[in-house]
Amino acid sequence: MADDSEEEFTMEDNEKKKKKPKLKVKLSKSSAKPDAASSSSSKRKKSGDNGAKPAAKKAKTNGGKPKKGALKELDKTERLAFAMQSFLWWDADEPPPGCQWRTMEHAGVAFPETYEPHGIKMKYDGKEVDLTPAQEEAATFFAAMDPDGMHLGNPKTAKIFIRNFFDDFKTVLGKKHVIKSFDKCDFEPIRQHLNEQKIIRKAISDQEKKANKEDRNKVMFKFGYSLVDGHIEKVGNYNMEPPGAFRGRGEHPKMGKLKSRVLPEQVSLNVSQCAAVPICPVPGHAWKDVRHDPRGQWLATWKENINNQSKYMQLAAQSSFKGKSDRSKYNKAALLCKNIDKIRKSYKKDLKSKDKETKQLATATWVIDRLALRVGGEKDTDEEADTVGCCSLRVEHLHIDPNEEGGDNKEIELEFLGKDSMLFKQTIDFGSQLYNENSGMGSQVYENLKKFCKGKKKTEEIFDSINPTMLNNHLKQFMDGLSAKVFRTYNASKTLQEELRKKEKLAGWSRLSPAEKVIEYNNANREVAILCNHQRSVSKAQETQLENISNKIDTLKKQKKMLKGILKFLNSGKDNKKIPLKKSQASMKEDVDKALAKAKKMKDKASTNEEKIAATQADEKAKEMRRELADFKFTQAHLWERVPSKDQVIKRIETWNGKISKMEMDLKHKDDNKEVSLGTSKINYMDPRITVAWCKRNEVPIERVFSKTLRDKFNWAMAVPPAWEFSAEIGLMG
C-alpha cells in the first residue's frame, strides 16, 4: 500500500529491440532500495544515458547476474499485477444505473486438450477388452479414483459412486458390448498405468518444467485477463472444466456420474458491442452465441450435464466486480447494528404468540440469529445431497435431552448435514445463561421447539407452517435486503470485533510479540468459525504433521535435559573429555549432495520411460537421505564441536526454552484448529476492515493474518484507520 514516502522509477519493457512506451511503477522506499537506485541514476548521468535502459540491466555483471541491491526487472505477470493494482475502483466513476460495465472484452474460454488414448486394456471376467477412445476415457476416469479414498474407500459412498458410474459407463459402451456386470470389471491394469505415469512425470527435467510453465503462461496471458471499461481485470476460471467422474460433496446422490466434455457450441459469451468477438480456440467449432449484456458480471456461460445447472466464467476474487459486491455485503451487514435491537425485541415478543405461524417465524429468526443457521430450503434428494437449514429441519435432526438427565434439563442436540454436506452437531443448552441473559428467551425457544416436534413423525418438518420465502419476507420488513446470510455476516463480524477487543484489554497485551498476538487473533477467528459451523476433516498429512511436531518437542526437551547435565558437569570441575561433542556431518552431507546431483543428471538425460522411472526412484532415495541428514542435524543441534564454556551452555539452555515454548504454542494452535476452517469466515463472513484496523492498532504485519490472495481480494479495505469500527455508520455508506 502506497504512502507519502514514495519514489518513482521508470522501467522500460525491453522484450523487443524497438523502443516501447515506458511503464511507471511506484515502489515504496523500503522495497526500492534507494541507495542502489540513486547510484544507478548517477551512473546514467555521468555516462550520458538518458534512462533508456533499466537500472537492473546496467547493474548486471558476472554472467548476467544482478549486483546486490540492483532493482529487479519486472516480468510480464508482475507488470500486469501493477497495472491492476493501479486501478482504484472505489474512486472511479460508476457505470450507468443497472449496469456492471460500459465496455468489456476478453478472449473467451480455454478448452482442455482432446483425449489421447493410452491403449492399456481393462479386463472383463479375466480377459482383456477392446475399447473405443471414448470408452477408454470413461474407464480411465474410474481407474483414476483412489480405491481407499473418501469416495471408494467408504462403503456407503462407494455403493452410490459405483452404481452411478456404471450406469453412465454402460451408456458409453452401448447395449451390444460384452461388459454387462460391474463385478466382473477389472480396472487395475489402467490404474497401474496411471500410477506409472505419475512416477514418470516426477522425473521431469528443469528444462521441461520451464517449457510447461511457459505453455501455461501462454494460455494465462491469452485467456486470463479481461479489459473492463479500459482497465485490466484478472479472470477467475478461464480454463473449462475437463470431463471426468463427478465427485460432489458428502453423500451426493449423483457422485460417480460422468461429466461430459463441454464444447464451444454450448458456450455463450458476453462482450460489449464494440469489442471484437473472441476467436474460438478449438478448430472446426464455433461459439453458441455472443451477447452484449452490461447488466451481467459473467464473461461466458454454459450448462453442465450432471445437475443441468448454468456455470459461469467470471472475473477473479480481486476484481472490481467482486470488490464492490464484498463491500456492499459488509456494509449491509453493518446496518444490522442499528436494527438488531428492534428485530430481537420483535421476535422475543412473538415467541409467545398464540398464532402458530407467527411463533414459528419468531423461533426460526431466533435460531438464525443466535445459532447462525442458514435459512434452508426444499431439496430433491434424488438430485442433490440431503442438506438442510433452519426451515427444512426435521424432527429426526433434534435430540431432546440427549444425555437423559431429566428434570429441568433444557438441552437439545442438533445433528444434520449443512451446506456442502458438512455435519452440524452441537448440543445447545437453551436453559444456560448464555441464551437467557438480557431476556435472551432461550428457555422459551426450547419449549417452542418441543411443541413443534410433538406428535410428529421423525421425517416431518419442525417448521411446518413456514418456508424460506415467508421467512425472508418476514425479515425484510425490518430492513431492506435482510436475509439469513446478512445475519451470519453481521454475527461473524461482530463476534470477531468483540473477541479482539476483549483480548486487547487483557493485562500484558502490549508486551506480547506479533506472533503471540496472531495466535490470539486466530483464537478469535476460531470462535467465529465455530459459530458459523465452518468445519474441515482432518487429513492424514495434518495428523502426521502434528505427530512430527510432538516428537520434535520431546527431542528438544531431552536435549535441554542433556544441556543441564553438561552445565552441572562443567560446574563440578570434572574431566571435560566426558562431555559429548557434535559428530561430523560432512560425510553424510557429501553423500546427499552426490545423490541429489546424480538424480538430477539422470532426470536431465532420461528419454525412455524406464530411465524416467529409475530417475524418479533415485530422486526419492536422495530426498530420503536429505531428510535423514536433517533429522541427524536436529538431534545434534544442541551440541558443540568443542567443549563449550559455562556461558555458552547457559545461553543455549535459554534458547532451547524459547524453542520449546514456541513449538508447544504452535502445536496447540494447530491441534485446536485442525477441525475448524479459519479461512471460510475470513473469505466470506468477517468484514476485512476489522482485521486491517486491528493489525494497524497492534503493529502486526497484515501478511501475518491475510495471505496475498486475501490482500488482493480486499485491497479496498487496506486504507482504514486503526480506530475503525464495524458499526451502523459504516452501513449507511451503502
GROMACS .gro file of C-alpha atoms in nm, residues 438-626:
model
  189
  438ASN     CA    1  -3.069  -0.985   2.884
  439SER     CA    2  -3.403  -1.159   2.817
  440GLY     CA    3  -3.243  -1.393   2.563
  441MET     CA    4  -3.552  -1.618   2.572
  442GLY     CA    5  -3.355  -1.943   2.534
  443SER     CA    6  -3.593  -2.133   2.764
  444GLN     CA    7  -3.894  -2.018   2.561
  445VAL     CA    8  -3.730  -2.132   2.237
  446TYR     CA    9  -3.671  -2.473   2.396
  447GLU     CA   10  -4.041  -2.503   2.485
  448ASN     CA   11  -4.140  -2.393   2.133
  449LEU     CA   12  -3.915  -2.650   1.963
  450LYS     CA   13  -4.052  -2.925   2.187
  451LYS     CA   14  -4.406  -2.823   2.099
  452PHE     CA   15  -4.331  -2.808   1.725
  453CYS     CA   16  -4.196  -3.166   1.739
  454LYS     CA   17  -4.477  -3.310   1.948
  455GLY     CA   18  -4.690  -3.575   1.774
  456LYS     CA   19  -4.485  -3.566   1.451
  457LYS     CA   20  -4.305  -3.845   1.271
  458LYS     CA   21  -3.925  -3.831   1.254
  459THR     CA   22  -3.933  -3.739   0.885
  460GLU     CA   23  -4.173  -3.446   0.929
  461GLU     CA   24  -4.052  -3.087   0.928
  462ILE     CA   25  -4.035  -2.894   1.256
  463PHE     CA   26  -4.128  -2.559   1.099
  464ASP     CA   27  -4.425  -2.694   0.903
  465SER     CA   28  -4.617  -2.365   0.886
  466ILE     CA   29  -4.345  -2.155   0.720
  467ASN     CA   30  -4.100  -2.175   0.430
  468PRO     CA   31  -3.780  -1.985   0.330
  469THR     CA   32  -3.973  -1.733   0.118
  470MET     CA   33  -4.206  -1.649   0.407
  471LEU     CA   34  -3.913  -1.618   0.648
  472ASN     CA   35  -3.713  -1.391   0.415
  473ASN     CA   36  -4.018  -1.172   0.352
  474HIS     CA   37  -4.068  -1.153   0.729
  475LEU     CA   38  -3.707  -1.039   0.777
  476LYS     CA   39  -3.730  -0.776   0.502
  477GLN     CA   40  -3.999  -0.586   0.692
  478PHE     CA   41  -3.730  -0.488   0.944
  479MET     CA   42  -3.461  -0.392   0.692
  480ASP     CA   43  -3.429  -0.383   0.312
  481GLY     CA   44  -3.237  -0.682   0.183
  482LEU     CA   45  -3.222  -0.856   0.523
  483SER     CA   46  -3.171  -1.233   0.492
  484ALA     CA   47  -3.026  -1.519   0.695
  485LYS     CA   48  -2.689  -1.462   0.525
  486VAL     CA   49  -2.686  -1.099   0.639
  487PHE     CA   50  -2.738  -1.226   0.995
  488ARG     CA   51  -2.443  -1.465   0.957
  489THR     CA   52  -2.220  -1.190   0.818
  490TYR     CA   53  -2.327  -0.950   1.095
  491ASN     CA   54  -2.278  -1.203   1.376
  492ALA     CA   55  -1.943  -1.321   1.238
  493SER     CA   56  -1.809  -0.965   1.206
  494LYS     CA   57  -1.949  -0.852   1.541
  495THR     CA   58  -1.813  -1.161   1.717
  496LEU     CA   59  -1.466  -1.106   1.570
  497GLN     CA   60  -1.462  -0.739   1.671
  498GLU     CA   61  -1.580  -0.811   2.026
  499GLU     CA   62  -1.338  -1.102   2.075
  500LEU     CA   63  -1.044  -0.893   1.952
  501ARG     CA   64  -1.139  -0.602   2.179
  502LYS     CA   65  -1.157  -0.839   2.478
  503LYS     CA   66  -0.807  -0.965   2.406
  504GLU     CA   67  -0.669  -0.612   2.367
  505LYS     CA   68  -0.791  -0.535   2.720
  506LEU     CA   69  -0.601  -0.827   2.875
  507ALA     CA   70  -0.322  -0.745   3.117
  508GLY     CA   71   0.018  -0.758   2.947
  509TRP     CA   72  -0.129  -0.737   2.597
  510SER     CA   73   0.115  -0.466   2.489
  511ARG     CA   74   0.409  -0.688   2.587
  512LEU     CA   75   0.304  -0.971   2.355
  513SER     CA   76   0.507  -1.030   2.041
  514PRO     CA   77   0.341  -1.006   1.698
  515ALA     CA   78   0.348  -1.389   1.675
  516GLU     CA   79   0.165  -1.420   2.007
  517LYS     CA   80  -0.090  -1.158   1.900
  518VAL     CA   81  -0.152  -1.352   1.579
  519ILE     CA   82  -0.232  -1.662   1.786
  520GLU     CA   83  -0.487  -1.459   1.983
  521TYR     CA   84  -0.632  -1.332   1.654
  522ASN     CA   85  -0.666  -1.691   1.534
  523ASN     CA   86  -0.838  -1.783   1.861
  524ALA     CA   87  -1.092  -1.507   1.795
  525ASN     CA   88  -1.126  -1.630   1.437
  526ARG     CA   89  -1.191  -1.981   1.570
  527GLU     CA   90  -1.484  -1.854   1.779
  528VAL     CA   91  -1.638  -1.719   1.458
  529ALA     CA   92  -1.571  -2.045   1.270
  530ILE     CA   93  -1.739  -2.244   1.549
  531LEU     CA   94  -2.036  -2.005   1.547
  532CYS     CA   95  -2.077  -2.050   1.169
  533ASN     CA   96  -2.001  -2.425   1.181
  534HIS     CA   97  -1.704  -2.395   0.945
  535GLN     CA   98  -1.552  -2.739   0.977
  536ARG     CA   99  -1.299  -2.943   0.786
  537SER     CA  100  -1.194  -3.306   0.801
  538VAL     CA  101  -0.852  -3.387   0.945
  539SER     CA  102  -0.624  -3.519   0.670
  540LYS     CA  103  -0.353  -3.780   0.712
  541ALA     CA  104  -0.097  -3.510   0.633
  542GLN     CA  105  -0.224  -3.299   0.925
  543GLU     CA  106  -0.209  -3.593   1.164
  544THR     CA  107   0.147  -3.670   1.050
  545GLN     CA  108   0.246  -3.304   1.093
  546LEU     CA  109   0.108  -3.290   1.448
  547GLU     CA  110   0.287  -3.614   1.535
  548ASN     CA  111   0.616  -3.481   1.394
  549ILE     CA  112   0.588  -3.157   1.596
  550SER     CA  113   0.513  -3.357   1.912
  551ASN     CA  114   0.819  -3.578   1.850
  552LYS     CA  115   1.038  -3.271   1.794
  553ILE     CA  116   0.921  -3.121   2.124
  554ASP     CA  117   1.015  -3.446   2.303
  555THR     CA  118   1.360  -3.434   2.139
  556LEU     CA  119   1.410  -3.067   2.238
  557LYS     CA  120   1.319  -3.148   2.599
  558LYS     CA  121   1.569  -3.436   2.608
  559GLN     CA  122   1.833  -3.203   2.459
  560LYS     CA  123   1.757  -2.941   2.722
  561LYS     CA  124   1.796  -3.205   2.994
  562MET     CA  125   2.134  -3.302   2.847
  563LEU     CA  126   2.240  -2.934   2.836
  564LYS     CA  127   2.158  -2.900   3.207
  565GLY     CA  128   2.367  -3.212   3.268
  566ILE     CA  129   2.659  -3.059   3.074
  567LEU     CA  130   2.632  -2.738   3.281
  568LYS     CA  131   2.629  -2.939   3.602
  569PHE     CA  132   2.934  -3.132   3.482
  570LEU     CA  133   3.120  -2.807   3.398
  571ASN     CA  134   3.038  -2.663   3.743
  572SER     CA  135   3.176  -2.976   3.910
  573GLY     CA  136   3.520  -2.923   3.753
  574LYS     CA  137   3.543  -3.286   3.640
  575ASP     CA  138   3.721  -3.412   3.327
  576ASN     CA  139   3.577  -3.225   3.026
  577LYS     CA  140   3.657  -3.515   2.793
  578LYS     CA  141   3.337  -3.688   2.900
  579ILE     CA  142   3.121  -3.405   2.761
  580PRO     CA  143   2.952  -3.527   2.438
  581LEU     CA  144   3.050  -3.333   2.125
  582LYS     CA  145   2.881  -3.283   1.788
  583LYS     CA  146   2.952  -3.561   1.539
  584SER     CA  147   3.070  -3.467   1.193
  585GLN     CA  148   2.801  -3.430   0.930
  586ALA     CA  149   3.042  -3.373   0.642
  587SER     CA  150   3.037  -3.733   0.515
  588MET     CA  151   2.656  -3.755   0.522
  589LYS     CA  152   2.622  -3.416   0.352
  590GLU     CA  153   2.867  -3.519   0.082
  591ASP     CA  154   2.667  -3.839   0.016
  592VAL     CA  155   2.342  -3.643  -0.002
  593ASP     CA  156   2.488  -3.386  -0.243
  594LYS     CA  157   2.622  -3.665  -0.465
  595ALA     CA  158   2.287  -3.849  -0.461
  596LEU     CA  159   2.091  -3.534  -0.550
  597ALA     CA  160   2.334  -3.442  -0.828
  598LYS     CA  161   2.317  -3.797  -0.966
  599ALA     CA  162   1.934  -3.794  -0.960
  600LYS     CA  163   1.927  -3.457  -1.139
  601LYS     CA  164   2.168  -3.584  -1.402
  602MET     CA  165   1.952  -3.894  -1.453
  603LYS     CA  166   1.642  -3.672  -1.492
  604ASP     CA  167   1.810  -3.450  -1.749
  605LYS     CA  168   1.934  -3.748  -1.953
  606ALA     CA  169   1.623  -3.970  -1.920
  607SER     CA  170   1.449  -4.024  -2.253
  608THR     CA  171   1.269  -4.359  -2.212
  609ASN     CA  172   1.001  -4.440  -1.955
  610GLU     CA  173   1.234  -4.692  -1.788
  611GLU     CA  174   1.505  -4.426  -1.748
  612LYS     CA  175   1.250  -4.178  -1.608
  613ILE     CA  176   1.122  -4.431  -1.354
  614ALA     CA  177   1.481  -4.504  -1.248
  615ALA     CA  178   1.549  -4.128  -1.219
  616THR     CA  179   1.239  -4.079  -1.001
  617GLN     CA  180   1.343  -4.366  -0.775
  618ALA     CA  181   1.694  -4.220  -0.746
  619ASP     CA  182   1.547  -3.876  -0.668
  620GLU     CA  183   1.317  -4.015  -0.396
  621LYS     CA  184   1.608  -4.205  -0.241
  622ALA     CA  185   1.822  -3.887  -0.244
  623LYS     CA  186   1.543  -3.687  -0.080
  624GLU     CA  187   1.506  -3.955   0.188
  625MET     CA  188   1.882  -3.925   0.253
  626ARG     CA  189   1.837  -3.547   0.280
   0.00000   0.00000   0.00000
